Tab-separated table of C-alpha atoms in Angstrom:
chain	number	residue	atom	x	y	z
F	297	UNK	CA	75.979	104.410	88.635
F	298	UNK	CA	77.479	107.311	90.573
F	299	UNK	CA	80.999	107.930	89.317
F	300	UNK	CA	80.595	105.735	86.218
F	301	UNK	CA	78.763	106.675	83.013
F	302	UNK	CA	78.201	103.043	82.102
F	303	UNK	CA	77.533	103.403	78.367
F	304	UNK	CA	80.529	105.527	77.295
F	305	UNK	CA	82.879	103.869	79.794
F	306	UNK	CA	81.887	100.406	78.573
F	307	UNK	CA	82.518	101.436	74.970
F	308	UNK	CA	85.926	102.858	75.896
F	309	UNK	CA	86.908	99.689	77.776
F	310	UNK	CA	85.920	97.500	74.813
F	311	UNK	CA	87.962	99.651	72.445
F	312	UNK	CA	91.076	100.201	74.561
F	313	UNK	CA	91.580	97.342	77.056
F	314	UNK	CA	92.807	94.020	75.703
F	315	UNK	CA	90.518	91.182	76.725
F	316	UNK	CA	87.739	93.438	78.052
F	317	UNK	CA	84.401	91.853	77.064
F	318	UNK	CA	81.149	93.834	77.388
F	319	UNK	CA	78.742	94.065	79.061
F	320	UNK	CA	80.485	95.008	82.303
F	321	UNK	CA	79.502	95.012	85.955
F	322	UNK	CA	80.822	97.895	88.066
F	323	UNK	CA	81.292	97.688	91.847
F	324	UNK	CA	82.649	100.484	94.050
F	325	UNK	CA	85.363	98.974	96.257
F	326	UNK	CA	86.913	102.141	97.709
F	327	UNK	CA	85.452	105.622	97.986
F	328	UNK	CA	85.440	108.732	100.132
F	329	UNK	CA	87.758	111.735	100.004
F	330	UNK	CA	90.406	109.857	98.030
F	331	UNK	CA	90.268	108.543	94.480
F	332	UNK	CA	87.355	106.211	93.747
F	333	UNK	CA	88.185	102.615	92.895
F	334	UNK	CA	85.815	100.309	91.024
F	335	UNK	CA	86.033	96.603	90.300
F	336	UNK	CA	84.976	96.029	86.694
F	337	UNK	CA	83.969	92.515	85.666
F	338	UNK	CA	83.599	91.604	81.994
F	339	UNK	CA	80.984	89.226	80.601
F	340	UNK	CA	83.597	86.451	80.572
F	341	UNK	CA	84.320	86.955	84.272
F	342	UNK	CA	87.643	88.765	83.787
F	343	UNK	CA	88.077	91.443	86.477
F	344	UNK	CA	89.790	94.816	86.080
F	345	UNK	CA	90.117	97.861	88.321
F	346	UNK	CA	89.176	101.437	87.334
F	347	UNK	CA	90.398	104.484	89.269
F	348	UNK	CA	88.954	107.990	88.961
F	349	UNK	CA	89.038	111.188	91.059
F	350	UNK	CA	86.446	111.738	93.796
F	351	UNK	CA	83.133	113.301	92.814
F	352	UNK	CA	82.633	117.046	92.952
F	353	UNK	CA	85.148	119.850	92.678
F	354	UNK	CA	88.698	118.706	93.359
F	355	UNK	CA	92.152	120.076	92.650
F	356	UNK	CA	93.422	118.402	89.509
F	357	UNK	CA	96.937	118.301	90.913
F	358	UNK	CA	95.753	116.294	93.917
F	359	UNK	CA	94.043	113.602	91.853
F	360	UNK	CA	96.140	113.391	88.702
F	361	UNK	CA	95.153	110.149	87.012
F	362	UNK	CA	97.786	110.466	84.305
F	363	UNK	CA	100.524	110.869	86.895
F	364	UNK	CA	99.339	107.924	88.966
F	365	UNK	CA	99.053	105.730	85.859
F	366	UNK	CA	102.547	106.772	84.798
F	367	UNK	CA	103.982	105.819	88.181
F	368	UNK	CA	102.489	102.322	88.398
F	369	UNK	CA	103.406	101.664	84.750
F	370	UNK	CA	107.022	102.584	85.521
F	371	UNK	CA	107.214	100.739	88.836
F	372	UNK	CA	105.598	97.757	87.114
F	373	UNK	CA	108.802	97.248	85.130
F	374	UNK	CA	110.676	96.495	88.381
F	375	UNK	CA	110.466	93.775	91.035
F	376	UNK	CA	108.138	95.913	93.176
F	377	UNK	CA	104.673	94.286	93.107
F	378	UNK	CA	102.039	96.595	91.631
F	379	UNK	CA	98.935	96.045	89.493
F	380	UNK	CA	99.634	96.153	85.750
F	381	UNK	CA	98.744	99.478	84.121
F	382	UNK	CA	96.338	98.648	81.292
F	383	UNK	CA	95.062	101.956	79.946
F	384	UNK	CA	94.507	105.669	80.569
F	385	UNK	CA	91.542	107.780	79.435
F	386	UNK	CA	92.143	111.530	79.452
F	387	UNK	CA	89.009	112.390	77.464
F	388	UNK	CA	86.656	113.802	80.115
F	389	UNK	CA	83.727	113.446	77.708
F	390	UNK	CA	83.789	109.701	78.409
F	391	UNK	CA	83.195	109.834	82.171
F	392	UNK	CA	83.335	113.452	83.331
F	393	UNK	CA	86.906	113.020	84.589
F	394	UNK	CA	90.057	111.170	83.549
F	395	UNK	CA	90.430	107.556	84.700
F	396	UNK	CA	92.815	104.676	84.309
F	397	UNK	CA	92.484	100.907	84.308
F	398	UNK	CA	94.786	98.372	85.950
F	399	UNK	CA	94.798	94.654	86.529
F	400	UNK	CA	92.835	93.161	89.413
F	401	UNK	CA	95.048	91.690	92.139
F	402	UNK	CA	93.570	89.366	94.729
F	403	UNK	CA	94.499	90.077	98.341
F	404	UNK	CA	93.431	91.520	101.682
F	405	UNK	CA	93.902	95.133	102.777
F	406	UNK	CA	95.200	94.825	106.341
F	407	UNK	CA	93.923	98.134	107.681
F	408	UNK	CA	92.751	97.135	111.173
F	409	UNK	CA	93.438	94.553	113.877
F	410	UNK	CA	90.200	92.865	112.818
F	411	UNK	CA	91.454	92.471	109.241
F	412	UNK	CA	94.737	91.101	110.585
F	413	UNK	CA	92.773	88.086	111.828
F	414	UNK	CA	92.692	86.934	108.184
F	415	UNK	CA	96.487	86.576	108.252
F	416	UNK	CA	97.579	83.469	110.205
F	417	UNK	CA	99.676	84.374	113.242
F	418	UNK	CA	102.461	82.108	112.003
F	419	UNK	CA	102.767	84.220	108.832
F	420	UNK	CA	102.682	87.695	110.379
F	421	UNK	CA	106.398	88.126	110.951
F	422	UNK	CA	107.402	87.032	107.434
F	423	UNK	CA	104.656	89.209	105.901
F	424	UNK	CA	105.875	92.279	107.792
F	425	UNK	CA	109.439	91.584	106.741
F	426	UNK	CA	108.289	91.290	103.124
F	427	UNK	CA	106.517	94.658	103.528
F	428	UNK	CA	109.785	96.345	104.527
F	429	UNK	CA	111.729	94.419	101.862
F	430	UNK	CA	109.368	95.722	99.172
F	431	UNK	CA	109.936	99.273	100.440
F	432	UNK	CA	113.697	98.721	100.269
F	433	UNK	CA	113.305	97.443	96.706
F	434	UNK	CA	111.225	100.505	95.779
F	435	UNK	CA	113.925	102.790	97.164
F	436	UNK	CA	116.540	100.923	95.097
F	437	UNK	CA	114.776	101.589	91.781
F	438	UNK	CA	116.847	103.625	89.312
F	439	UNK	CA	114.467	106.554	88.742
F	440	UNK	CA	116.070	107.527	85.450
F	441	UNK	CA	116.097	103.982	84.081
F	442	UNK	CA	112.327	103.615	84.620
F	443	UNK	CA	111.572	107.051	83.186
F	444	UNK	CA	110.617	108.871	86.397
F	445	UNK	CA	113.644	111.131	86.705
F	446	UNK	CA	111.539	114.216	85.959
F	447	UNK	CA	108.596	113.278	88.203
F	448	UNK	CA	109.509	115.909	90.816
F	449	UNK	CA	112.404	117.868	92.268
F	450	UNK	CA	115.041	115.520	93.612
F	451	UNK	CA	116.613	117.486	96.448
F	452	UNK	CA	115.346	119.315	99.523
F	453	UNK	CA	112.326	117.036	99.994
F	454	UNK	CA	111.901	117.411	103.763
F	455	UNK	CA	112.662	121.128	103.641
F	456	UNK	CA	109.923	121.660	101.047
F	457	UNK	CA	107.499	119.475	102.991
F	458	UNK	CA	108.066	121.289	106.285
F	459	UNK	CA	107.502	124.623	104.560
F	460	UNK	CA	104.372	123.361	102.788
F	461	UNK	CA	102.717	121.863	105.851
F	462	UNK	CA	103.650	124.775	108.101
F	463	UNK	CA	101.723	127.012	105.700
F	464	UNK	CA	98.879	124.509	105.621
F	465	UNK	CA	98.696	124.546	109.425
F	466	UNK	CA	98.412	128.332	109.492
F	467	UNK	CA	95.613	128.171	106.925
F	468	UNK	CA	93.577	125.374	108.500
F	469	UNK	CA	94.166	125.391	112.265
F	470	UNK	CA	91.097	125.754	114.471
F	471	UNK	CA	93.036	126.594	117.656
F	472	UNK	CA	96.528	127.199	118.917
F	473	UNK	CA	98.458	123.972	119.487
F	474	UNK	CA	101.936	124.749	120.853
F	475	UNK	CA	103.227	121.219	120.167
F	476	UNK	CA	102.699	121.682	116.412
F	477	UNK	CA	104.637	124.950	116.385
F	478	UNK	CA	107.406	123.501	118.551
F	479	UNK	CA	107.813	120.452	116.314
F	480	UNK	CA	107.937	122.666	113.218
F	481	UNK	CA	110.701	124.722	114.851
F	482	UNK	CA	112.667	121.601	115.784
F	483	UNK	CA	112.215	120.071	112.334
F	484	UNK	CA	113.714	123.186	110.752
F	485	UNK	CA	116.486	123.337	113.338
F	486	UNK	CA	117.488	119.662	113.012
F	487	UNK	CA	116.980	119.317	109.244
F	488	UNK	CA	119.105	116.383	108.018
F	489	UNK	CA	121.103	116.402	104.801
F	490	UNK	CA	119.243	114.332	102.210
F	491	UNK	CA	121.336	111.311	101.247
F	492	UNK	CA	120.331	110.204	97.783
F	493	UNK	CA	116.958	110.319	96.080
F	494	UNK	CA	114.399	107.614	95.515
F	495	UNK	CA	110.785	107.029	94.621
F	496	UNK	CA	108.987	108.020	97.836
F	497	UNK	CA	105.537	106.414	98.089
F	498	UNK	CA	104.281	108.940	100.634
F	499	UNK	CA	101.715	106.706	102.367
F	500	UNK	CA	103.416	103.328	102.698
F	501	UNK	CA	101.768	100.954	105.165
F	502	UNK	CA	99.851	97.675	105.307
F	503	UNK	CA	96.605	99.555	104.677
F	504	UNK	CA	97.784	100.635	101.233
F	505	UNK	CA	98.826	97.164	100.114
F	506	UNK	CA	97.087	93.976	99.077
F	507	UNK	CA	98.419	91.090	101.136
F	508	UNK	CA	98.471	87.461	100.045
F	509	UNK	CA	97.341	86.013	103.373
F	510	UNK	CA	97.851	82.415	102.209
F	511	UNK	CA	101.550	82.807	101.443
F	512	UNK	CA	102.397	85.727	103.728
F	513	UNK	CA	103.566	88.170	101.054
F	514	UNK	CA	102.681	91.597	99.688
F	515	UNK	CA	100.747	90.988	96.480
F	516	UNK	CA	100.580	94.621	95.340
F	517	UNK	CA	101.332	98.138	96.562
F	518	UNK	CA	98.406	100.523	95.987
F	519	UNK	CA	97.490	104.218	96.345
F	520	UNK	CA	100.332	106.052	94.618
F	521	UNK	CA	98.637	109.468	94.590
F	522	UNK	CA	101.110	110.980	97.117
F	523	UNK	CA	104.147	109.460	95.402
F	524	UNK	CA	107.047	111.755	94.546
F	525	UNK	CA	110.836	111.806	94.447
F	526	UNK	CA	112.568	112.462	97.715
F	527	UNK	CA	114.311	111.234	100.810
F	528	UNK	CA	113.707	107.479	101.192
F	529	UNK	CA	113.863	107.718	104.981
F	530	UNK	CA	110.596	109.666	104.959
F	531	UNK	CA	108.772	106.457	103.968
F	532	UNK	CA	110.611	104.474	106.640
F	533	UNK	CA	109.715	107.037	109.298
F	534	UNK	CA	106.101	107.077	108.172
F	535	UNK	CA	105.827	103.337	108.794
F	536	UNK	CA	106.613	104.077	112.428
F	537	UNK	CA	103.410	106.118	112.712
F	538	UNK	CA	101.236	103.077	111.961
F	539	UNK	CA	103.216	100.432	113.803
F	540	UNK	CA	102.174	99.664	117.356
F	541	UNK	CA	104.885	98.805	119.867
F	542	UNK	CA	102.764	99.263	122.973
F	543	UNK	CA	103.852	102.868	123.462
F	544	UNK	CA	101.625	105.399	125.261
F	545	UNK	CA	98.971	106.977	123.083
F	546	UNK	CA	97.597	103.734	121.731
F	547	UNK	CA	97.476	102.358	118.207
F	548	UNK	CA	95.953	104.028	115.182
F	549	UNK	CA	92.663	102.535	114.005
F	550	UNK	CA	94.110	101.682	110.560
F	551	UNK	CA	97.055	99.780	112.041
F	552	UNK	CA	96.736	95.948	112.040
F	553	UNK	CA	99.791	95.307	114.229
F	554	UNK	CA	98.006	95.459	117.634
F	555	UNK	CA	96.575	92.046	116.662
F	556	UNK	CA	99.929	90.587	117.734
F	557	UNK	CA	102.483	88.345	116.116
F	558	UNK	CA	104.176	91.131	114.143
F	559	UNK	CA	107.837	92.142	114.599
F	560	UNK	CA	108.650	95.412	116.334
F	561	UNK	CA	109.335	98.613	114.440
F	562	UNK	CA	112.957	98.340	115.612
F	563	UNK	CA	113.208	94.952	113.906
F	564	UNK	CA	111.865	96.462	110.681
F	565	UNK	CA	114.488	99.203	110.870
F	566	UNK	CA	117.240	96.642	111.409
F	567	UNK	CA	116.112	94.681	108.373
F	568	UNK	CA	115.838	97.787	106.170
F	569	UNK	CA	119.284	98.997	107.234
F	570	UNK	CA	120.830	95.602	106.505
F	571	UNK	CA	119.188	95.461	103.079
F	572	UNK	CA	119.992	99.032	102.002
F	573	UNK	CA	123.082	100.008	103.972
F	574	UNK	CA	121.382	103.247	105.028
F	575	UNK	CA	122.108	104.848	108.388
F	576	UNK	CA	118.891	104.972	110.434
F	577	UNK	CA	120.368	106.444	113.620
F	578	UNK	CA	118.253	109.596	113.191
F	579	UNK	CA	115.055	107.844	112.103
F	580	UNK	CA	113.159	109.514	114.954
F	581	UNK	CA	113.439	112.753	112.964
F	582	UNK	CA	111.435	111.152	110.162
F	583	UNK	CA	108.962	109.577	112.581
F	584	UNK	CA	108.413	113.031	114.095
F	585	UNK	CA	108.052	114.607	110.669
F	586	UNK	CA	105.495	111.970	109.633
F	587	UNK	CA	103.437	112.339	112.826
F	588	UNK	CA	103.517	116.134	112.479
F	589	UNK	CA	102.528	116.079	108.787
F	590	UNK	CA	99.656	113.697	109.525
F	591	UNK	CA	98.535	115.932	112.406
F	592	UNK	CA	98.344	118.917	110.041
F	593	UNK	CA	96.414	116.888	107.460
F	594	UNK	CA	94.009	115.677	110.162
F	595	UNK	CA	93.466	119.229	111.415
F	596	UNK	CA	92.464	120.192	107.891
F	597	UNK	CA	89.868	117.410	107.811
F	598	UNK	CA	88.630	118.418	111.270
F	599	UNK	CA	88.341	122.062	110.162
F	600	UNK	CA	86.328	121.096	107.078
F	601	UNK	CA	83.911	119.022	109.141
F	602	UNK	CA	83.658	121.770	111.756
F	603	UNK	CA	82.750	124.336	109.101
F	604	UNK	CA	80.293	122.069	107.308
F	605	UNK	CA	82.380	121.720	104.152
F	606	UNK	CA	82.170	117.921	104.273
F	607	UNK	CA	78.384	117.820	103.945
F	608	UNK	CA	76.272	115.492	106.081
F	609	UNK	CA	77.977	114.495	109.325
F	610	UNK	CA	75.744	111.641	110.440
F	611	UNK	CA	77.800	108.932	112.096
F	612	UNK	CA	81.020	110.967	111.968
F	613	UNK	CA	82.793	111.467	115.285
F	614	UNK	CA	84.179	114.934	114.612
F	615	UNK	CA	85.783	115.167	118.045
F	616	UNK	CA	87.938	112.114	117.263
F	617	UNK	CA	89.725	114.129	114.554
F	618	UNK	CA	90.612	116.822	117.091
F	619	UNK	CA	91.839	114.279	119.638
F	620	UNK	CA	93.818	112.535	116.899
F	621	UNK	CA	95.602	115.770	115.999
F	622	UNK	CA	96.583	116.324	119.628
F	623	UNK	CA	97.905	112.774	119.964
F	624	UNK	CA	99.954	112.938	116.771
F	625	UNK	CA	101.432	116.294	117.759
F	626	UNK	CA	102.542	114.885	121.118
F	627	UNK	CA	104.033	111.805	119.437
F	628	UNK	CA	105.939	114.049	117.057
F	629	UNK	CA	107.298	116.128	119.916
F	630	UNK	CA	108.347	113.013	121.861
F	631	UNK	CA	110.181	111.661	118.802
F	632	UNK	CA	112.072	114.942	118.313
F	633	UNK	CA	113.078	114.987	121.972
F	634	UNK	CA	114.541	111.492	121.630
F	635	UNK	CA	117.039	113.006	119.185
F	636	UNK	CA	118.419	115.550	121.642
């Protein structure tokens, strides 16, 4: 099976994962440019989840299995819902790349309005409020107490990010886009003082969680590969990118909230502020930063497709990436202008 060397992996699972009973069935449940995720089912029906880097040449720092395993193991000691970390294999002879195993959590990934149909309308508000409550709980975790105090630099998070993605834009842009340059200038000019440090997920949204659609709660937070230490408001601002309030520009395709029945982004901010005591009066800065960062990332994907680095392009609407970059850049600029 592509991505799984069944014999050696099965032997490793039997030797290292409590309760893992061979033979195993492997099913790819998430693939693409990100880490590959497989559902592994033992002969007794017990399911597990295995995560490994994408196939082909990748930067080890971008798909660090040991780091990701360390994070969910640490967060798993708190009230934040995550799968249980069960084991880490760093011996590349087993499967050609490191991998880790975690518990299987049942739930629905709400990554589109169509998926949102699986969540009863009557439960949408409470589910969204639980989503923001979980983020508040994550930001309240004592990073030293859970052993993550040395995960990354603590201070200057946004400053480092703006510098990093400005360089990335210069290296990957396919055309001049004045809005990107203007937002970068404004981000540097209006840089806020970082108040405190927290675990910053980096990609926190419904689409990176498993939702218990029966009880209207977040069952588990997934996809910790962008996690670092930094300004907690960056996560809060990022949620505003994938939360549709009927504003011009339309919703993002991975946003379930256009299905209706969800609270507004302003209501989420009010709840987060009440729970954490943090001042969100300048949250538009972080919304702008998140839109701008995502625009730069999207331009990089567009550039790779344009230059043929992504392989076969059948069924891929390359132009949509370009249009998406333009839209995000304009949203970022509008958010920055709301601050002035």
